N, CA, C and O atoms as a Tinker XYZ file with bonds, in Angstrom:
   500  protein
     1  N    -64.598000   38.012000    3.939000    73     2
     2  CA   -63.617000   38.748000    3.130000    64     1     3
     3  C    -61.980000   38.838000    4.465000    63     2     4     5
     4  O    -62.139000   38.781000    5.684000    81     3
     5  N    -60.930000   38.945000    3.946000    73     3     6
     6  CA   -59.748000   38.969000    4.565000    64     5     7
     7  C    -59.363000   40.083000    5.067000    63     6     8     9
     8  O    -59.955000   41.025000    4.539000    81     7
     9  N    -58.432000   40.471000    6.069000    73     7    10
    10  CA   -58.140000   41.593000    6.545000    64     9    11
    11  C    -57.020000   41.264000    6.547000    63    10    12    13
    12  O    -56.601000   40.317000    7.212000    81    11
    13  N    -56.085000   42.228000    5.548000    73    11    14
    14  CA   -54.606000   42.238000    5.238000    64    13    15
    15  C    -53.719000   43.906000    6.421000    63    14    16    17
    16  O    -53.897000   44.978000    7.001000    81    15
    17  N    -52.861000   42.915000    6.051000    73    15    18
    18  CA   -51.383000   44.768000    6.740000    64    17    19
    19  C    -50.593000   44.229000    6.468000    63    18    20    21
    20  O    -50.297000   43.048000    6.648000    81    19
    21  N    -49.979000   45.268000    5.835000    73    19    22
    22  CA   -48.746000   45.432000    4.881000    64    21    23
    23  C    -47.517000   46.174000    5.862000    63    22    24    25
    24  O    -47.791000   47.116000    6.605000    81    23
    25  N    -46.301000   45.670000    5.757000    73    23    26
    26  CA   -45.164000   46.795000    6.726000    64    25    27
    27  C    -44.149000   46.225000    5.892000    63    26    28    29
    28  O    -44.142000   45.282000    5.102000    81    27
    29  N    -43.067000   47.268000    6.383000    73    27    30
    30  CA   -41.841000   46.818000    5.760000    64    29    31
    31  C    -41.641000   47.327000    5.043000    63    30    32    33
    32  O    -40.803000   46.895000    4.251000    81    31
    33  N    -42.232000   48.531000    4.826000    73    31    34
    34  CA   -41.825000   49.799000    3.438000    64    33    35
    35  C    -41.061000   50.887000    3.918000    63    34    36    37
    36  O    -41.067000   51.130000    5.125000    81    35
    37  N    -40.588000   51.379000    3.349000    73    35    38
    38  CA   -39.519000   52.438000    3.447000    64    37    39
    39  C    -38.925000   53.446000    2.537000    63    38    40    41
    40  O    -39.376000   53.735000    1.429000    81    39
    41  N    -37.747000   54.019000    3.164000    73    39    42
    42  CA   -36.977000   54.612000    2.027000    64    41    43
    43  C    -35.359000   53.486000    1.838000    63    42    44    45
    44  O    -34.718000   52.910000    2.716000    81    43
    45  N    -35.228000   53.517000    0.934000    73    43    46
    46  CA   -33.825000   52.785000    0.341000    64    45    47
    47  C    -33.154000   53.330000   -0.881000    63    46    48    49
    48  O    -33.956000   53.657000   -1.755000    81    47
    49  N    -31.793000   53.528000   -1.192000    73    47    50
    50  CA   -31.398000   54.037000   -1.936000    64    49    51
    51  C    -31.277000   52.995000   -3.243000    63    50    52    53
    52  O    -31.205000   51.787000   -3.016000    81    51
    53  N    -31.266000   53.268000   -3.989000    73    51    54
    54  CA   -30.978000   52.102000   -5.775000    64    53    55
    55  C    -29.818000   51.301000   -5.138000    63    54    56    57
    56  O    -28.911000   51.557000   -4.347000    81    55
    57  N    -30.330000   50.007000   -5.968000    73    55    58
    58  CA   -29.344000   48.995000   -5.393000    64    57    59
    59  C    -29.619000   48.366000   -3.964000    63    58    60    61
    60  O    -28.871000   47.407000   -3.772000    81    59
    61  N    -30.135000   48.522000   -3.326000    73    59    62
    62  CA   -30.896000   48.565000   -1.738000    64    61    63
    63  C    -31.748000   47.621000   -1.991000    63    62    64    65
    64  O    -32.228000   47.480000   -3.115000    81    63
    65  N    -32.129000   46.637000   -0.695000    73    63    66
    66  CA   -33.361000   45.616000   -0.390000    64    65    67
    67  C    -34.326000   45.950000    0.508000    63    66    68    69
    68  O    -33.920000   46.706000    1.390000    81    67
    69  N    -35.649000   45.586000    0.583000    73    67    70
    70  CA   -36.434000   45.357000    1.710000    64    69    71
    71  C    -36.982000   44.162000    1.576000    63    70    72    73
    72  O    -36.695000   43.415000    0.640000    81    71
    73  N    -37.822000   43.870000    2.501000    73    71    74
    74  CA   -38.816000   43.054000    2.521000    64    73    75
    75  C    -40.066000   43.287000    3.163000    63    74    76    77
    76  O    -40.333000   43.478000    4.349000    81    75
    77  N    -40.631000   43.246000    2.356000    73    75    78
    78  CA   -42.358000   43.512000    2.951000    64    77    79
    79  C    -43.382000   42.458000    3.086000    63    78    80    81
    80  O    -43.558000   41.645000    2.178000    81    79
    81  N    -44.214000   42.434000    4.417000    73    79    82
    82  CA   -44.402000   41.405000    4.716000    64    81    83
    83  C    -46.313000   41.684000    4.715000    63    82    84    85
    84  O    -46.869000   42.782000    4.682000    81    83
    85  N    -46.869000   40.545000    4.755000    73    83    86
    86  CA   -48.379000   41.306000    4.744000    64    85    87
    87  C    -48.975000   39.922000    5.819000    63    86    88    89
    88  O    -48.843000   38.710000    5.653000    81    87
    89  N    -49.545000   40.565000    6.749000    73    87    90
    90  CA   -50.318000   39.266000    7.690000    64    89    91
    91  C    -51.884000   39.390000    7.950000    63    90    92    93
    92  O    -52.550000   40.242000    8.538000    81    91
    93  N    -52.177000   38.360000    7.369000    73    91    94
    94  CA   -53.768000   37.889000    7.108000    64    93    95
    95  C    -54.453000   37.619000    8.347000    63    94    96    97
    96  O    -54.101000   36.573000    8.893000    81    95
    97  N    -55.433000   38.367000    8.989000    73    95    98
    98  CA   -56.823000   37.573000    9.319000    64    97    99
    99  C    -57.706000   36.687000    8.812000    63    98   100   101
   100  O    -58.549000   37.085000    8.008000    81    99
   101  N    -57.664000   35.679000    9.104000    73    99   102
   102  CA   -58.603000   34.542000    8.284000    64   101   103
   103  C    -58.302000   33.263000    8.735000    63   102   104   105
   104  O    -57.139000   32.883000    8.872000    81   103
   105  N    -59.534000   32.389000    9.039000    73   103   106
   106  CA   -59.324000   31.021000    9.325000    64   105   107
   107  C    -58.121000   30.238000    8.674000    63   106   108   109
   108  O    -57.104000   29.826000    9.232000    81   107
   109  N    -58.487000   30.138000    7.374000    73   107   110
   110  CA   -58.157000   29.523000    6.308000    64   109   111
   111  C    -57.417000   30.025000    5.220000    63   110   112   113
   112  O    -57.918000   30.055000    4.096000    81   111
   113  N    -56.076000   30.491000    5.482000    73   111   114
   114  CA   -55.443000   31.624000    4.680000    64   113   115
   115  C    -54.642000   30.677000    3.278000    63   114   116   117
   116  O    -54.135000   31.175000    2.272000    81   115
   117  N    -54.748000   29.149000    3.645000    73   115   118
   118  CA   -54.684000   28.544000    2.506000    64   117   119
   119  C    -55.713000   28.261000    1.277000    63   118   120   121
   120  O    -55.533000   27.673000    0.210000    81   119
   121  N    -56.793000   28.864000    1.796000    73   119   122
   122  CA   -57.923000   29.127000    0.676000    64   121   123
   123  C    -57.954000   30.034000   -0.179000    63   122   124   125
   124  O    -58.852000   30.159000   -1.012000    81   123
   125  N    -56.466000   31.144000   -0.001000    73   123   126
   126  CA   -56.712000   32.130000   -0.617000    64   125   127
   127  C    -55.464000   32.260000   -1.592000    63   126   128   129
   128  O    -54.338000   31.982000   -1.179000    81   127
   129  N    -55.719000   32.751000   -3.081000    73   127   130
   130  CA   -54.755000   33.282000   -4.115000    64   129   131
   131  C    -54.070000   34.194000   -3.646000    63   130   132   133
   132  O    -54.680000   34.611000   -2.661000    81   131
   133  N    -53.208000   34.709000   -3.776000    73   131   134
   134  CA   -52.394000   36.492000   -2.994000    64   133   135
   135  C    -51.560000   36.960000   -4.140000    63   134   136   137
   136  O    -51.187000   36.271000   -5.090000    81   135
   137  N    -51.336000   38.123000   -3.942000    73   135   138
   138  CA   -50.786000   38.944000   -4.876000    64   137   139
   139  C    -50.561000   39.949000   -4.129000    63   138   140   141
   140  O    -51.208000   40.256000   -3.128000    81   139
   141  N    -49.131000   40.813000   -4.823000    73   139   142
   142  CA   -48.532000   42.090000   -4.672000    64   141   143
   143  C    -48.882000   42.794000   -5.940000    63   142   144   145
   144  O    -48.677000   42.446000   -7.104000    81   143
   145  N    -49.667000   44.255000   -5.278000    73   143   146
   146  CA   -49.430000   45.051000   -6.167000    64   145   147
   147  C    -48.978000   46.287000   -5.692000    63   146   148   149
   148  O    -48.968000   46.685000   -4.527000    81   147
   149  N    -48.634000   46.808000   -6.628000    73   147   150
   150  CA   -47.867000   48.347000   -6.853000    64   149   151
   151  C    -48.922000   49.757000   -7.365000    63   150   152   153
   152  O    -49.599000   49.644000   -8.387000    81   151
   153  N    -48.947000   50.773000   -6.708000    73   151   154
   154  CA   -49.114000   52.070000   -7.609000    64   153   155
   155  C    -48.704000   53.109000   -7.193000    63   154   156   157
   156  O    -48.928000   53.583000   -6.080000    81   155
   157  N    -47.824000   53.731000   -8.363000    73   155   158
   158  CA   -46.893000   54.962000   -8.581000    64   157   159
   159  C    -47.947000   56.008000   -8.811000    63   158   160   161
   160  O    -49.027000   55.852000   -9.381000    81   159
   161  N    -47.387000   57.247000   -8.198000    73   159   162
   162  CA   -48.508000   58.570000   -8.290000    64   161   163
   163  C    -48.773000   58.547000  -10.162000    63   162   164   165
   164  O    -47.926000   58.415000  -11.045000    81   163
   165  N    -50.299000   58.733000  -10.280000    73   163   166
   166  CA   -50.384000   58.922000  -11.584000    64   165   167
   167  C    -50.579000   57.892000  -12.405000    63   166   168   169
   168  O    -51.008000   57.905000  -13.559000    81   167
   169  N    -50.185000   56.858000  -11.635000    73   167   170
   170  CA   -50.017000   55.212000  -12.868000    64   169   171
   171  C    -51.368000   54.156000  -12.688000    63   170   172   173
   172  O    -52.106000   54.606000  -11.812000    81   171
   173  N    -51.559000   53.686000  -12.904000    73   171   174
   174  CA   -52.613000   52.363000  -12.785000    64   173   175
   175  C    -52.016000   51.469000  -11.932000    63   174   176   177
   176  O    -50.804000   51.268000  -12.003000    81   175
   177  N    -52.768000   50.866000  -11.074000    73   175   178
   178  CA   -52.117000   49.831000   -9.929000    64   177   179
   179  C    -52.002000   48.737000  -10.762000    63   178   180   181
   180  O    -52.933000   48.419000  -11.501000    81   179
   181  N    -50.499000   47.856000  -10.707000    73   179   182
   182  CA   -50.508000   46.646000  -11.426000    64   181   183
   183  C    -49.733000   46.284000  -10.711000    63   182   184   185
   184  O    -48.975000   46.885000   -9.950000    81   183
   185  N    -49.989000   44.578000  -11.066000    73   183   186
   186  CA   -50.043000   43.331000  -10.164000    64   185   187
   187  C    -48.685000   42.856000  -10.501000    63   186   188   189
   188  O    -48.544000   42.545000  -11.684000    81   187
   189  N    -47.710000   42.734000   -9.778000    73   187   190
   190  CA   -46.080000   42.401000   -9.405000    64   189   191
   191  C    -45.886000   41.341000   -9.378000    63   190   192   193
   192  O    -45.047000   40.865000  -10.144000    81   191
   193  N    -46.484000   40.666000   -8.615000    73   191   194
   194  CA   -46.344000   39.030000   -8.266000    64   193   195
   195  C    -47.058000   39.008000   -8.085000    63   194   196   197
   196  O    -47.651000   40.021000   -7.715000    81   195
   197  N    -47.935000   37.209000   -8.239000    73   195   198
   198  CA   -48.834000   37.033000   -7.575000    64   197   199
   199  C    -48.637000   35.047000   -7.317000    63   198   200   201
   200  O    -47.660000   34.371000   -7.641000    81   199
   201  N    -49.622000   34.681000   -6.806000    73   199   202
   202  CA   -49.298000   33.204000   -6.001000    64   201   203
   203  C    -50.298000   32.619000   -6.076000    63   202   204   205
   204  O    -51.322000   33.302000   -6.053000    81   203
   205  N    -50.458000   30.821000   -6.221000    73   203   206
   206  CA   -51.496000   30.770000   -5.698000    64   205   207
   207  C    -51.403000   29.775000   -4.467000    63   206   208   209
   208  O    -50.368000   29.464000   -3.877000    81   207
   209  N    -53.018000   29.227000   -4.129000    73   207   210
   210  CA   -53.135000   28.999000   -3.052000    64   209   211
   211  C    -51.714000   27.980000   -2.349000    63   210   212   213
   212  O    -51.119000   28.049000   -1.274000    81   211
   213  N    -51.590000   27.195000   -3.387000    73   211   214
   214  CA   -51.089000   25.899000   -2.377000    64   213   215
   215  C    -49.752000   25.065000   -3.259000    63   214   216   217
   216  O    -48.821000   24.378000   -2.839000    81   215
   217  N    -50.103000   25.434000   -4.473000    73   215   218
   218  CA   -49.548000   24.350000   -5.692000    64   217   219
   219  C    -47.879000   25.094000   -5.832000    63   218   220   221
   220  O    -46.816000   24.513000   -6.051000    81   219
   221  N    -48.136000   26.558000   -5.617000    73   219   222
   222  CA   -46.686000   27.581000   -5.521000    64   221   223
   223  C    -46.662000   28.409000   -7.468000    63   222   224   225
   224  O    -45.689000   28.931000   -8.013000    81   223
   225  N    -47.676000   28.278000   -7.882000    73   223   226
   226  CA   -48.221000   28.829000   -8.960000    64   225   227
   227  C    -47.660000   30.352000   -8.749000    63   226   228   229
   228  O    -47.808000   31.199000   -7.868000    81   227
   229  N    -46.851000   30.281000  -10.147000    73   227   230
   230  CA   -46.664000   31.984000   -9.431000    64   229   231
   231  C    -46.278000   32.972000  -11.027000    63   230   232   233
   232  O    -45.775000   32.496000  -12.044000    81   231
   233  N    -46.635000   34.196000  -10.841000    73   231   234
   234  CA   -45.989000   34.995000  -11.836000    64   233   235
   235  C    -45.793000   36.751000  -11.461000    63   234   236   237
   236  O    -46.219000   37.443000  -10.537000    81   235
   237  N    -45.071000   37.002000  -12.477000    73   235   238
   238  CA   -44.822000   38.395000  -11.889000    64   237   239
   239  C    -44.513000   38.794000  -13.292000    63   238   240   241
   240  O    -44.783000   38.096000  -14.270000    81   239
   241  N    -43.853000   40.116000  -13.337000    73   239   242
   242  CA   -43.878000   41.278000  -13.852000    64   241   243
   243  C    -42.680000   41.329000  -14.535000    63   242   244   245
   244  O    -41.822000   41.240000  -13.657000    81   243
   245  N    -42.088000   41.431000  -15.713000    73   243   246
   246  CA   -40.892000   41.366000  -16.264000    64   245   247
   247  C    -39.949000   42.057000  -15.614000    63   246   248   249
   248  O    -38.790000   41.644000  -15.593000    81   247
   249  N    -40.288000   43.103000  -15.050000    73   247   250
   250  CA   -39.791000   43.809000  -14.611000    64   249   251
   251  C    -38.998000   44.256000  -13.560000    63   250   252   253
   252  O    -38.168000   45.157000  -13.438000    81   251
   253  N    -39.730000   42.905000  -12.410000    73   251   254
   254  CA   -38.995000   42.508000  -11.438000    64   253   255
   255  C    -38.274000   41.049000  -11.328000    63   254   256   257
   256  O    -37.385000   40.726000  -10.540000    81   255
   257  N    -38.828000   40.348000  -12.219000    73   255   258
   258  CA   -37.919000   39.086000  -12.340000    64   257   259
   259  C    -36.773000   39.329000  -12.208000    63   258   260   261
   260  O    -36.158000   40.284000  -12.682000    81   259
   261  N    -36.161000   37.998000  -11.174000    73   259   262
   262  CA   -34.545000   38.646000  -11.110000    64   261   263
   263  C    -34.290000   39.313000  -10.115000    63   262   264   265
   264  O    -33.144000   39.328000   -9.665000    81   263
   265  N    -35.515000   40.167000   -9.425000    73   263   266
   266  CA   -35.137000   41.614000   -8.584000    64   265   267
   267  C    -35.986000   40.777000   -7.273000    63   266   268   269
   268  O    -35.441000   40.253000   -6.302000    81   267
   269  N    -37.257000   40.821000   -7.524000    73   267   270
   270  CA   -38.366000   40.070000   -6.335000    64   269   271
   271  C    -38.202000   38.582000   -6.728000    63   270   272   273
   272  O    -37.937000   37.843000   -7.676000    81   271
   273  N    -38.713000   38.608000   -4.626000    73   271   274
   274  CA   -39.407000   37.167000   -4.929000    64   273   275
   275  C    -40.363000   37.237000   -3.669000    63   274   276   277
   276  O    -40.125000   37.900000   -2.659000    81   275
   277  N    -41.462000   36.463000   -3.879000    73   275   278
   278  CA   -42.545000   36.408000   -3.728000    64   277   279
   279  C    -42.711000   35.022000   -2.985000    63   278   280   281
   280  O    -42.335000   34.052000   -3.643000    81   279
   281  N    -43.389000   34.683000   -1.281000    73   279   282
   282  CA   -43.574000   33.288000   -0.579000    64   281   283
   283  C    -44.073000   34.114000    0.206000    63   282   284   285
   284  O    -44.051000   35.276000    0.610000    81   283
   285  N    -44.841000   32.463000    0.343000    73   283   286
   286  CA   -45.938000   33.039000    1.171000    64   285   287
   287  C    -45.943000   31.198000    2.465000    63   286   288   289
   288  O    -45.754000   30.009000    2.207000    81   287
   289  N    -46.283000   32.014000    3.843000    73   287   290
   290  CA   -45.969000   30.527000    5.342000    64   289   291
   291  C    -47.482000   30.721000    5.210000    63   290   292   293
   292  O    -47.942000   31.861000    5.273000    81   291
   293  N    -48.229000   29.721000    5.040000    73   291   294
   294  CA   -49.416000   29.604000    5.022000    64   293   295
   295  C    -49.721000   29.036000    6.893000    63   294   296   297
   296  O    -50.847000   29.190000    7.366000    81   295
   297  N    -48.561000   28.400000    7.767000    73   295   298
   298  CA   -49.044000   28.779000    8.487000    64   297   299
   299  C    -49.009000   29.865000    9.691000    63   298   300   301
   300  O    -49.539000   29.857000   10.802000    81   299
   301  N    -48.218000   30.754000    9.068000    73   299   302
   302  CA   -47.688000   32.001000   10.163000    64   301   303
   303  C    -49.255000   33.150000    9.429000    63   302   304   305
   304  O    -49.507000   34.292000    9.814000    81   303
   305  N    -50.022000   32.379000    8.369000    73   303   306
   306  CA   -50.936000   33.362000    7.403000    64   305   307
   307  C    -50.196000   34.660000    7.358000    63   306   308   309
   308  O    -50.547000   35.724000    7.867000    81   307
   309  N    -48.904000   34.354000    6.532000    73   307   310
   310  CA   -47.968000   36.053000    6.187000    64   309   311
   311  C    -47.792000   35.365000    4.945000    63   310   312   313
   312  O    -47.615000   34.162000    4.751000    81   311
   313  N    -47.907000   36.811000    3.706000    73   311   314
   314  CA   -46.892000   36.726000    2.419000    64   313   315
   315  C    -46.022000   37.286000    2.471000    63   314   316   317
   316  O    -46.390000   38.384000    2.889000    81   315
   317  N    -44.697000   37.310000    2.275000    73   315   318
   318  CA   -43.763000   38.103000    1.864000    64   317   319
   319  C    -43.131000   38.750000    0.544000    63   318   320   321
   320  O    -43.200000   37.912000   -0.355000    81   319
   321  N    -42.655000   39.708000    0.188000    73   319   322
   322  CA   -42.137000   40.148000   -1.285000    64   321   323
   323  C    -40.559000   40.782000   -0.755000    63   322   324   325
   324  O    -40.387000   41.884000   -0.235000    81   323
   325  N    -39.646000   39.893000   -1.011000    73   323   326
   326  CA   -38.412000   40.170000   -1.507000    64   325   327
   327  C    -37.990000   41.144000   -2.130000    63   326   328   329
   328  O    -38.263000   41.043000   -3.326000    81   327
   329  N    -37.502000   41.954000   -1.901000    73   327   330
   330  CA   -37.242000   43.170000   -3.256000    64   329   331
   331  C    -35.309000   43.273000   -2.867000    63   330   332   333
   332  O    -34.860000   43.626000   -1.777000    81   331
   333  N    -34.568000   42.914000   -3.932000    73   331   334
   334  CA   -33.709000   42.957000   -3.957000    64   333   335
   335  C    -33.167000   44.234000   -5.636000    63   334   336   337
   336  O    -33.656000   44.055000   -6.752000    81   335
   337  N    -32.490000   44.976000   -5.431000    73   335   338
   338  CA   -31.664000   45.530000   -6.379000    64   337   339
   339  C    -32.412000   46.466000   -6.948000    63   338   340   341
   340  O    -32.802000   46.372000   -8.112000    81   339
   341  N    -32.686000   47.482000   -6.153000    73   339   342
   342  CA   -33.921000   48.063000   -6.148000    64   341   343
   343  C    -34.027000   49.701000   -6.821000    63   342   344   345
   344  O    -33.308000   50.688000   -6.667000    81   343
   345  N    -34.822000   49.550000   -7.334000    73   343   346
   346  CA   -34.714000   51.068000   -8.431000    64   345   347
   347  C    -35.618000   52.152000   -8.553000    63   346   348   349
   348  O    -36.829000   52.008000   -8.720000    81   347
   349  N    -34.955000   53.370000   -8.461000    73   347   350
   350  CA   -36.281000   54.088000   -8.021000    64   349   351
   351  C    -37.470000   54.390000   -9.153000    63   350   352   353
   352  O    -38.225000   55.356000   -9.040000    81   351
   353  N    -37.540000   53.446000  -10.256000    73   351   354
   354  CA   -38.910000   53.096000  -10.955000    64   353   355
   355  C    -39.817000   52.330000  -10.126000    63   354   356   357
   356  O    -41.013000   52.126000  -10.334000    81   355
   357  N    -39.013000   51.881000   -9.038000    73   355   358
   358  CA   -39.965000   50.618000   -8.010000    64   357   359
   359  C    -40.770000   51.292000   -6.875000    63   358   360   361
   360  O    -41.596000   50.708000   -6.174000    81   359
   361  N    -40.338000   52.919000   -6.760000    73   359   362
   362  CA   -41.340000   53.702000   -6.224000    64   361   363
   363  C    -42.488000   53.588000   -6.384000    63   362   364   365
   364  O    -42.986000   53.848000   -7.479000    81   363
   365  N    -43.355000   53.096000   -5.152000    73   363   366
   366  CA   -44.668000   52.819000   -4.938000    64   365   367
   367  C    -45.234000   52.740000   -3.945000    63   366   368   369
   368  O    -44.476000   52.509000   -3.003000    81   367
   369  N    -46.615000   52.855000   -3.600000    73   367   370
   370  CA   -47.331000   52.323000   -2.572000    64   369   371
   371  C    -47.588000   50.840000   -3.391000    63   370   372   373
   372  O    -47.986000   50.481000   -4.500000    81   371
   373  N    -47.105000   50.219000   -2.132000    73   371   374
   374  CA   -47.403000   48.152000   -2.607000    64   373   375
   375  C    -48.684000   47.661000   -1.386000    63   374   376   377
   376  O    -48.752000   47.701000   -0.157000    81   375
   377  N    -49.377000   47.310000   -2.235000    73   375   378
   378  CA   -50.540000   46.810000   -1.395000    64   377   379
   379  C    -50.419000   45.004000   -1.142000    63   378   380   381
   380  O    -49.355000   44.487000   -1.482000    81   379
   381  N    -51.268000   44.310000   -0.684000    73   379   382
   382  CA   -50.945000   42.967000   -0.785000    64   381   383
   383  C    -52.447000   42.580000   -0.915000    63   382   384   385
   384  O    -53.039000   43.139000    0.008000    81   383
   385  N    -53.409000   41.768000   -1.769000    73   383   386
   386  CA   -54.554000   41.194000   -2.352000    64   385   387
   387  C    -54.903000   39.636000   -2.281000    63   386   388   389
   388  O    -54.083000   38.752000   -2.529000    81   387
   389  N    -56.111000   39.439000   -1.942000    73   387   390
   390  CA   -56.140000   38.162000   -1.804000    64   389   391
   391  C    -57.731000   37.954000   -1.946000    63   390   392   393
   392  O    -58.615000   38.693000   -1.513000    81   391
   393  N    -57.878000   36.625000   -2.744000    73   391   394
   394  CA   -58.922000   36.079000   -3.408000    64   393   395
   395  C    -59.180000   34.784000   -3.010000    63   394   396   397
   396  O    -58.311000   33.948000   -2.765000    81   395
   397  N    -60.682000   34.571000   -2.927000    73   395   398
   398  CA   -60.431000   33.017000   -2.686000    64   397   399
   399  C    -60.855000   32.239000   -3.515000    63   398   400   401
   400  O    -62.039000   32.259000   -3.849000    81   399
   401  N    -59.962000   31.376000   -4.030000    73   399   402
   402  CA   -59.619000   30.977000   -5.750000    64   401   403
   403  C    -58.083000   30.095000   -5.376000    63   402   404   405
   404  O    -57.257000   30.282000   -4.483000    81   403
   405  N    -58.135000   29.270000   -6.281000    73   403   406
   406  CA   -56.911000   28.225000   -6.228000    64   405   407
   407  C    -55.799000   29.104000   -6.849000    63   406   408   409
   408  O    -54.681000   28.916000   -6.369000    81   407
   409  N    -55.891000   29.931000   -7.726000    73   407   410
   410  CA   -55.089000   31.076000   -8.741000    64   409   411
   411  C    -55.769000   31.774000   -9.393000    63   410   412   413
   412  O    -56.590000   31.495000  -10.266000    81   411
   413  N    -55.278000   33.197000   -8.775000    73   411   414
   414  CA   -56.080000   34.388000   -9.762000    64   413   415
   415  C    -54.734000   35.251000  -10.378000    63   414   416   417
   416  O    -53.707000   35.398000   -9.715000    81   415
   417  N    -54.928000   35.827000  -11.840000    73   415   418
   418  CA   -53.633000   35.792000  -12.578000    64   417   419
   419  C    -53.788000   37.457000  -12.191000    63   418   420   421
   420  O    -54.875000   37.994000  -12.408000    81   419
   421  N    -52.545000   38.330000  -11.551000    73   419   422
   422  CA   -52.720000   39.309000  -11.068000    64   421   423
   423  C    -52.774000   40.602000  -12.418000    63   422   424   425
   424  O    -53.221000   41.749000  -12.388000    81   423
   425  N    -52.307000   40.049000  -13.202000    73   423   426
   426  CA   -52.519000   41.150000  -14.363000    64   425   427
   427  C    -53.733000   41.965000  -14.315000    63   426   428   429
   428  O    -53.730000   43.103000  -14.786000    81   427
   429  N    -54.906000   41.386000  -13.704000    73   427   430
   430  CA   -55.875000   42.436000  -13.436000    64   429   431
   431  C    -56.120000   42.574000  -11.749000    63   430   432   433
   432  O    -55.857000   41.588000  -11.060000    81   431
   433  N    -56.504000   43.515000  -11.258000    73   431   434
   434  CA   -56.997000   43.583000   -9.758000    64   433   435
   435  C    -58.505000   43.473000   -9.611000    63   434   436   437
   436  O    -58.994000   43.360000   -8.486000    81   435
   437  N    -59.107000   43.494000  -10.479000    73   435   438
   438  CA   -60.608000   43.354000  -10.887000    64   437   439
   439  C    -60.442000   42.361000   -9.661000    63   438   440   441
   440  O    -60.497000   42.928000   -8.569000    81   439
   441  N    -60.207000   40.675000   -9.622000    73   439   442
   442  CA   -60.585000   39.729000   -9.288000    64   441   443
   443  C    -60.375000   39.348000   -7.436000    63   442   444   445
   444  O    -61.028000   38.570000   -6.741000    81   443
   445  N    -59.306000   40.173000   -7.094000    73   443   446
   446  CA   -59.238000   40.509000   -5.963000    64   445   447
   447  C    -60.441000   41.390000   -4.661000    63   446   448   449
   448  O    -60.977000   42.498000   -4.690000    81   447
   449  N    -60.472000   40.470000   -3.824000    73   447   450
   450  CA   -61.666000   41.448000   -3.080000    64   449   451
   451  C    -60.885000   41.764000   -1.740000    63   450   452   453
   452  O    -61.659000   42.364000   -0.994000    81   451
   453  N    -60.269000   41.676000   -1.449000    73   451   454
   454  CA   -59.279000   42.000000   -0.028000    64   453   455
   455  C    -58.419000   42.612000   -0.385000    63   454   456   457
   456  O    -57.677000   42.332000   -1.327000    81   455
   457  N    -58.365000   43.668000    0.392000    73   455   458
   458  CA   -56.838000   44.883000    0.030000    64   457   459
   459  C    -56.258000   44.989000    1.032000    63   458   460   461
   460  O    -57.027000   44.666000    1.937000    81   459
   461  N    -55.089000   45.330000    1.499000    73   459   462
   462  CA   -54.379000   45.530000    2.522000    64   461   463
   463  C    -54.557000   47.510000    2.769000    63   462   464   465
   464  O    -55.477000   48.170000    2.286000    81   463
   465  N    -53.864000   47.851000    3.286000    73   463   466
   466  CA   -54.172000   49.597000    3.336000    64   465   467
   467  C    -52.770000   50.094000    2.922000    63   466   468   469
   468  O    -52.504000   51.264000    3.196000    81   467
   469  N    -51.722000   49.243000    2.214000    73   467   470
   470  CA   -50.757000   49.719000    1.265000    64   469   471
   471  C    -49.460000   50.005000    2.109000    63   470   472   473
   472  O    -49.781000   50.357000    3.244000    81   471
   473  N    -47.907000   49.960000    1.893000    73   471   474
   474  CA   -47.018000   50.572000    2.652000    64   473   475
   475  C    -46.147000   51.066000    1.438000    63   474   476   477
   476  O    -46.087000   50.465000    0.365000    81   475
   477  N    -45.357000   52.445000    1.789000    73   475   478
   478  CA   -44.804000   53.238000    1.088000    64   477   479
   479  C    -43.253000   52.486000    0.528000    63   478   480   481
   480  O    -42.559000   51.812000    1.290000    81   479
   481  N    -42.954000   52.702000   -0.664000    73   479   482
   482  CA   -41.243000   52.217000   -0.955000    64   481   483
   483  C    -41.262000   53.293000   -2.020000    63   482   484   485
   484  O    -41.941000   53.665000   -2.977000    81   483
   485  N    -39.661000   53.737000   -1.046000    73   483   486
   486  CA   -39.488000   54.993000   -1.888000    64   485   487
   487  C    -37.943000   54.407000   -2.012000    63   486   488   489
   488  O    -37.293000   53.744000   -1.204000    81   487
   489  N    -37.601000   54.898000   -3.323000    73   487   490
   490  CA   -36.184000   54.117000   -3.598000    64   489   491
   491  C    -35.661000   55.467000   -4.223000    63   490   492   493
   492  O    -36.348000   56.038000   -5.069000    81   491
   493  N    -34.184000   56.095000   -3.724000    73   491   494
   494  CA   -33.673000   56.800000   -4.151000    64   493   495
   495  C    -32.497000   57.085000   -4.525000    63   494   496   497
   496  O    -31.654000   57.178000   -3.633000    81   495
   497  N    -32.011000   57.346000   -6.169000    73   495   498
   498  CA   -31.202000   57.614000   -6.475000    64   497   499
   499  C    -29.651000   57.808000   -6.617000    63   498   500
   500  O    -29.196000   58.492000   -7.534000    81   499
């Protein structure tokens, strides 16, 4: 199991930007597919963006395309989520997750077995 710690959340006005980071404590981080999920109050956890372990295969939900960019730095064991043009509907707790596999589609959270504690993102209108 991978230990994951998110940071970078906060309060921002609509149209602003935030950059989330997720630091992983694991020997071979490049063995893991990774993802960012979010959960708003009263809603199910949804996969925002996910990435394969090495070849850059990615997926994003339509609502963040063109605004969010996911990246990973395997040398630093860190995953990032750059969020631009934020909207109030992006308000949620954001989690990073990992699975020891080449690729796991984040349409479902059940395939991911390592989770961070979450970081709150609040976008005011």
